[in-house]
Coordinates of C-alpha atoms in Angstrom, one line a residue:
X203 CA 1.4 -128.5 -133.8
X204 CA 4.7 -126.8 -133.1
X205 CA 7.5 -127.0 -135.7
X206 CA 9.7 -128.5 -132.9
X207 CA 7.3 -131.3 -132.0
X208 CA 9.5 -134.5 -132.0
X209 CA 12.6 -132.6 -133.1
X210 CA 15.9 -133.5 -131.5
X211 CA 17.9 -130.7 -130.0
X212 CA 21.2 -130.4 -128.2
X213 CA 21.7 -127.3 -126.1
X214 CA 25.2 -127.0 -124.7
X215 CA 25.8 -125.1 -121.5
X216 CA 22.2 -125.7 -120.4
X217 CA 22.7 -126.1 -116.7
X218 CA 22.0 -122.4 -116.2
X219 CA 21.3 -119.1 -117.8
X220 CA 20.6 -118.7 -121.5
X221 CA 21.2 -122.4 -122.1
X222 CA 18.7 -123.4 -119.4
X223 CA 16.1 -121.0 -120.6
X224 CA 16.5 -122.2 -124.2
X225 CA 16.2 -125.8 -123.3
X226 CA 13.0 -125.2 -121.4
X227 CA 11.5 -123.3 -124.4
X228 CA 12.4 -126.2 -126.7
X229 CA 10.8 -128.6 -124.3
X230 CA 7.7 -126.4 -124.0
X231 CA 7.3 -126.7 -127.8
X232 CA 7.6 -130.4 -127.9
X233 CA 11.2 -131.0 -128.7
X234 CA 13.4 -133.9 -127.4
X235 CA 16.3 -132.2 -125.7
X236 CA 19.8 -133.1 -124.7
X237 CA 20.9 -130.9 -121.8
X238 CA 24.5 -130.7 -120.7
X239 CA 26.8 -129.0 -118.3
X240 CA 29.4 -129.5 -115.5
X241 CA 27.2 -129.2 -112.4
X242 CA 24.9 -132.2 -111.8
X243 CA 22.6 -130.3 -109.4
X244 CA 22.1 -127.4 -111.8
X245 CA 21.5 -129.7 -114.7
X246 CA 18.9 -131.6 -112.6
X247 CA 17.1 -128.3 -112.1
X248 CA 17.1 -127.7 -115.8
X249 CA 15.5 -131.1 -116.3
X250 CA 12.9 -130.3 -113.7
X251 CA 12.0 -127.1 -115.4
X252 CA 11.8 -128.9 -118.8
X253 CA 9.4 -131.4 -117.3
X254 CA 7.3 -128.7 -115.8
X255 CA 7.2 -127.1 -119.3
X256 CA 5.5 -130.3 -120.6
X257 CA 8.4 -132.6 -121.6
X258 CA 8.1 -136.3 -121.0
X259 CA 10.9 -137.8 -118.9
X260 CA 12.1 -139.9 -121.9
X261 CA 12.4 -136.8 -124.0
X262 CA 15.2 -135.3 -121.9
X263 CA 18.8 -136.6 -121.9
X264 CA 21.2 -135.3 -119.3
X265 CA 24.9 -135.5 -120.0
X266 CA 27.5 -134.1 -117.5
X267 CA 30.9 -133.2 -118.8
X268 CA 33.4 -130.6 -119.9
X269 CA 32.6 -129.1 -123.2
X270 CA 36.2 -128.5 -124.1
X271 CA 36.9 -132.3 -123.8
X272 CA 37.0 -133.8 -127.3
X273 CA 35.9 -137.2 -126.0
X274 CA 32.9 -135.7 -124.3
X275 CA 32.0 -133.9 -127.5
X276 CA 31.9 -137.2 -129.3
X277 CA 29.8 -138.7 -126.5
X278 CA 27.4 -135.8 -126.7
X279 CA 26.6 -136.4 -130.3
X280 CA 26.6 -140.2 -130.3
X281 CA 24.5 -140.5 -127.1
X282 CA 21.9 -138.1 -128.4
X283 CA 21.6 -140.0 -131.7
X284 CA 21.5 -143.4 -130.0
X285 CA 18.7 -142.3 -127.6
X286 CA 16.6 -140.3 -130.0
X287 CA 17.5 -141.6 -133.4
X288 CA 18.6 -138.5 -135.1
X289 CA 19.6 -134.8 -134.6
X290 CA 17.8 -131.7 -135.9
X291 CA 19.3 -128.7 -134.1
X292 CA 22.6 -127.9 -132.4
X293 CA 22.7 -124.9 -130.1
X294 CA 26.3 -123.9 -129.4
X295 CA 25.6 -122.0 -126.2
X296 CA 28.4 -123.1 -123.9
X297 CA 31.2 -120.6 -123.4
X298 CA 32.6 -118.1 -121.0
X299 CA 35.1 -115.5 -120.0
X300 CA 37.7 -114.9 -117.3
X301 CA 37.7 -112.0 -114.9
X302 CA 41.1 -112.7 -113.5
X303 CA 42.7 -109.9 -115.6
X304 CA 39.8 -107.5 -115.8
X305 CA 40.8 -104.0 -116.8
X306 CA 44.3 -104.9 -118.1
X307 CA 45.4 -104.0 -121.6
X308 CA 45.5 -106.9 -124.0
X309 CA 49.3 -107.1 -124.1
X310 CA 49.4 -107.2 -120.3
X311 CA 47.4 -110.4 -120.1
X312 CA 49.2 -113.8 -120.3
X313 CA 48.7 -115.5 -123.7
X314 CA 47.5 -118.6 -121.8
X315 CA 44.2 -116.8 -121.2
X316 CA 43.9 -116.2 -124.9
X317 CA 44.4 -120.0 -125.5
X318 CA 41.8 -120.7 -122.9
X319 CA 39.2 -118.3 -124.4
X320 CA 39.7 -119.7 -127.9
X321 CA 39.4 -123.3 -126.6
X322 CA 36.2 -122.5 -124.7
X323 CA 34.5 -120.2 -127.1
X324 CA 35.7 -121.3 -130.6
X325 CA 37.5 -124.6 -130.8
X326 CA 34.8 -126.7 -129.1
X327 CA 32.1 -125.1 -131.3
X328 CA 34.0 -126.1 -134.4
X329 CA 34.7 -129.6 -133.1
X330 CA 31.1 -130.2 -131.9
X331 CA 29.6 -128.8 -135.1
X332 CA 31.8 -131.0 -137.3
X333 CA 30.7 -134.1 -135.3
X334 CA 27.0 -133.0 -135.7
X335 CA 27.1 -132.3 -139.4
X336 CA 26.6 -135.9 -140.7
X337 CA 23.4 -136.1 -138.7
X338 CA 22.1 -132.6 -139.4
X339 CA 22.6 -133.1 -143.1
X340 CA 20.1 -136.0 -142.9
X341 CA 17.5 -133.8 -141.3
X342 CA 18.3 -130.5 -143.0
X343 CA 18.8 -129.1 -139.6
X344 CA 20.2 -126.0 -138.0
X345 CA 23.1 -124.7 -136.0
X346 CA 22.6 -121.7 -133.8
X347 CA 25.7 -120.2 -132.2
X348 CA 25.6 -117.9 -129.1
X349 CA 28.2 -115.2 -129.3
X350 CA 28.3 -111.7 -127.7
X351 CA 28.1 -108.0 -128.5
X352 CA 31.7 -107.9 -127.1
X353 CA 32.7 -109.3 -130.5
X354 CA 32.1 -105.8 -132.0
X355 CA 33.1 -103.5 -129.1
X356 CA 36.6 -102.0 -129.2
X357 CA 36.9 -101.6 -125.5
X358 CA 35.7 -104.3 -123.1
X359 CA 37.2 -105.3 -119.8
X360 CA 38.0 -108.8 -121.1
X361 CA 40.0 -108.3 -124.4
X362 CA 40.6 -112.0 -125.1
X363 CA 37.0 -112.8 -124.5
X364 CA 36.0 -110.2 -127.0
X365 CA 38.6 -111.5 -129.5
X366 CA 37.3 -115.1 -129.1
X367 CA 33.7 -114.0 -129.7
X368 CA 34.8 -112.0 -132.8
X369 CA 36.5 -115.2 -134.0
X370 CA 33.2 -117.1 -133.4
X371 CA 31.3 -114.6 -135.5
X372 CA 33.6 -115.3 -138.4
X373 CA 33.3 -119.0 -137.8
X374 CA 29.5 -118.6 -138.0
X375 CA 29.8 -116.9 -141.4
X376 CA 32.2 -119.4 -142.8
X377 CA 30.1 -122.4 -141.5
X378 CA 26.9 -120.9 -142.9
X379 CA 28.4 -120.5 -146.4
X380 CA 29.8 -124.0 -146.4
X381 CA 27.0 -125.9 -144.7
X382 CA 24.1 -124.5 -146.6
X383 CA 25.3 -126.6 -149.5
X384 CA 24.4 -129.6 -147.3
X385 CA 21.0 -128.0 -146.4
X386 CA 22.2 -127.0 -142.9
X387 CA 21.4 -123.4 -141.8
X388 CA 23.8 -121.6 -139.5
X389 CA 23.1 -118.3 -137.6
X390 CA 24.2 -116.6 -134.5
X391 CA 22.6 -114.5 -131.7
X392 CA 24.9 -112.0 -130.0
X393 CA 23.5 -111.0 -126.6
X394 CA 24.2 -107.9 -124.6
X395 CA 23.9 -108.0 -120.8
X396 CA 21.7 -110.9 -119.6
X397 CA 20.9 -111.9 -116.0
X398 CA 22.8 -115.1 -115.6
X399 CA 25.5 -116.5 -113.3
X400 CA 28.1 -116.1 -116.1
X401 CA 30.3 -113.7 -114.2
X402 CA 30.4 -115.9 -111.1
X403 CA 31.4 -118.8 -113.3
X404 CA 34.1 -116.7 -114.7
X405 CA 35.5 -116.0 -111.3
X406 CA 33.7 -113.0 -109.9
X407 CA 31.9 -112.9 -106.6
X408 CA 28.2 -112.8 -106.3
X409 CA 28.4 -109.2 -104.9
X410 CA 30.6 -108.1 -107.9
X411 CA 28.1 -109.6 -110.3
X412 CA 25.1 -108.0 -108.6
X413 CA 26.9 -104.7 -108.6
X414 CA 27.7 -104.9 -112.3
X415 CA 24.2 -105.9 -113.3
X416 CA 22.7 -103.3 -110.9
X417 CA 24.6 -100.5 -112.7
X418 CA 23.1 -101.5 -116.0
X419 CA 19.4 -101.5 -115.2
X420 CA 18.6 -98.0 -116.5
X421 CA 17.8 -96.4 -119.9
X422 CA 21.1 -94.5 -120.0
X423 CA 23.0 -97.8 -120.3
X424 CA 20.3 -100.0 -121.9
X425 CA 17.8 -97.9 -124.0
X426 CA 15.1 -100.5 -123.5
X427 CA 15.3 -99.7 -119.7
X428 CA 16.0 -103.2 -118.4
X429 CA 18.7 -105.9 -118.5
X430 CA 18.0 -109.0 -120.6
X431 CA 16.7 -112.3 -119.2
X432 CA 17.5 -115.8 -120.7
X433 CA 14.0 -116.0 -122.4
X434 CA 14.9 -112.9 -124.4
X435 CA 17.7 -114.8 -126.1
X436 CA 16.0 -118.2 -126.0
X437 CA 13.1 -117.0 -128.2
X438 CA 15.6 -115.7 -130.8
X439 CA 17.4 -119.1 -130.8
X440 CA 14.1 -120.9 -131.4
X441 CA 13.3 -118.5 -134.2
X442 CA 16.6 -119.2 -135.9
X443 CA 16.1 -122.9 -135.4
X444 CA 12.5 -122.9 -136.8
X445 CA 12.9 -123.5 -140.6
X446 CA 9.2 -122.6 -141.1
X447 CA 9.9 -119.1 -139.8
X448 CA 13.5 -118.3 -140.7
X449 CA 14.5 -120.5 -143.7
X450 CA 15.7 -117.5 -145.7
X451 CA 18.2 -116.4 -142.9
X452 CA 21.6 -117.8 -143.5
X453 CA 24.8 -116.7 -141.7
X454 CA 23.1 -113.9 -139.8
X455 CA 24.6 -112.4 -136.7
X456 CA 21.7 -110.8 -134.7
X457 CA 22.5 -108.4 -131.9
X458 CA 20.1 -108.8 -129.0
X459 CA 21.0 -106.1 -126.4
X460 CA 18.1 -103.9 -125.6
X461 CA 19.7 -101.1 -127.7
X462 CA 23.1 -101.0 -126.0
X463 CA 25.0 -100.9 -129.3
X464 CA 23.0 -97.8 -130.3
X465 CA 24.7 -95.7 -127.6
X466 CA 27.3 -93.2 -128.5
X467 CA 30.4 -92.4 -126.4
X468 CA 30.6 -89.0 -128.0
X469 CA 26.9 -87.9 -127.9
X470 CA 25.8 -89.5 -124.6
X471 CA 22.3 -88.1 -124.7
X472 CA 21.7 -88.7 -128.4

């Protein structure tokens, strides 16, 4: 029997991409899953894939809403607990960037974009985690945050996005140190390039997204020789959430990028 059989999981941002792939993996392993996003049609597709993976209809809860809305955060937790009785795992996957000011220096971008990135990538994680803690404490559960390798890169085309993800990494560490006293484990996975619609959601065109991803699919950019897919990250999230496999990992920030961070700007062929 899988560790996740009967466990209750919330995966934010699960209407597409990494969130969808992760929700489907949890469903495949017997978990009861709350899926959430802003697009009803996309969320319905996630549910369909969860059912195809083996979930029962009563084991999937769909909630449509804006993750930065405080009242929706409250509803996300209370509705999950009301339906399933408890909460074992929170996956803070929802987040995003903005391509409106791509390539500009950090001081040339309006500060309003910084506020937007902090709200989307940090504040809602703190708020939702705080609401989840009383329930996770009862189950000795886990929180897995999804950050980004841009948190550690000095030069990215979206400075405020990178800054918000760096903040999220520190939030992960601080939460881990605090919440382990309650028996709750907190860790983070920081993906590199992954094939999702994230850039389109951020404001890019489909052609721009395809061009960017197409330019990454070689060993010069990604030593592994291919771009990531949602399952690559979802499997790591499940590993962090599985206490039987990763109980000794607390406050870890795991880079999952196919080797991107190994590349040297000085020694390109090293």
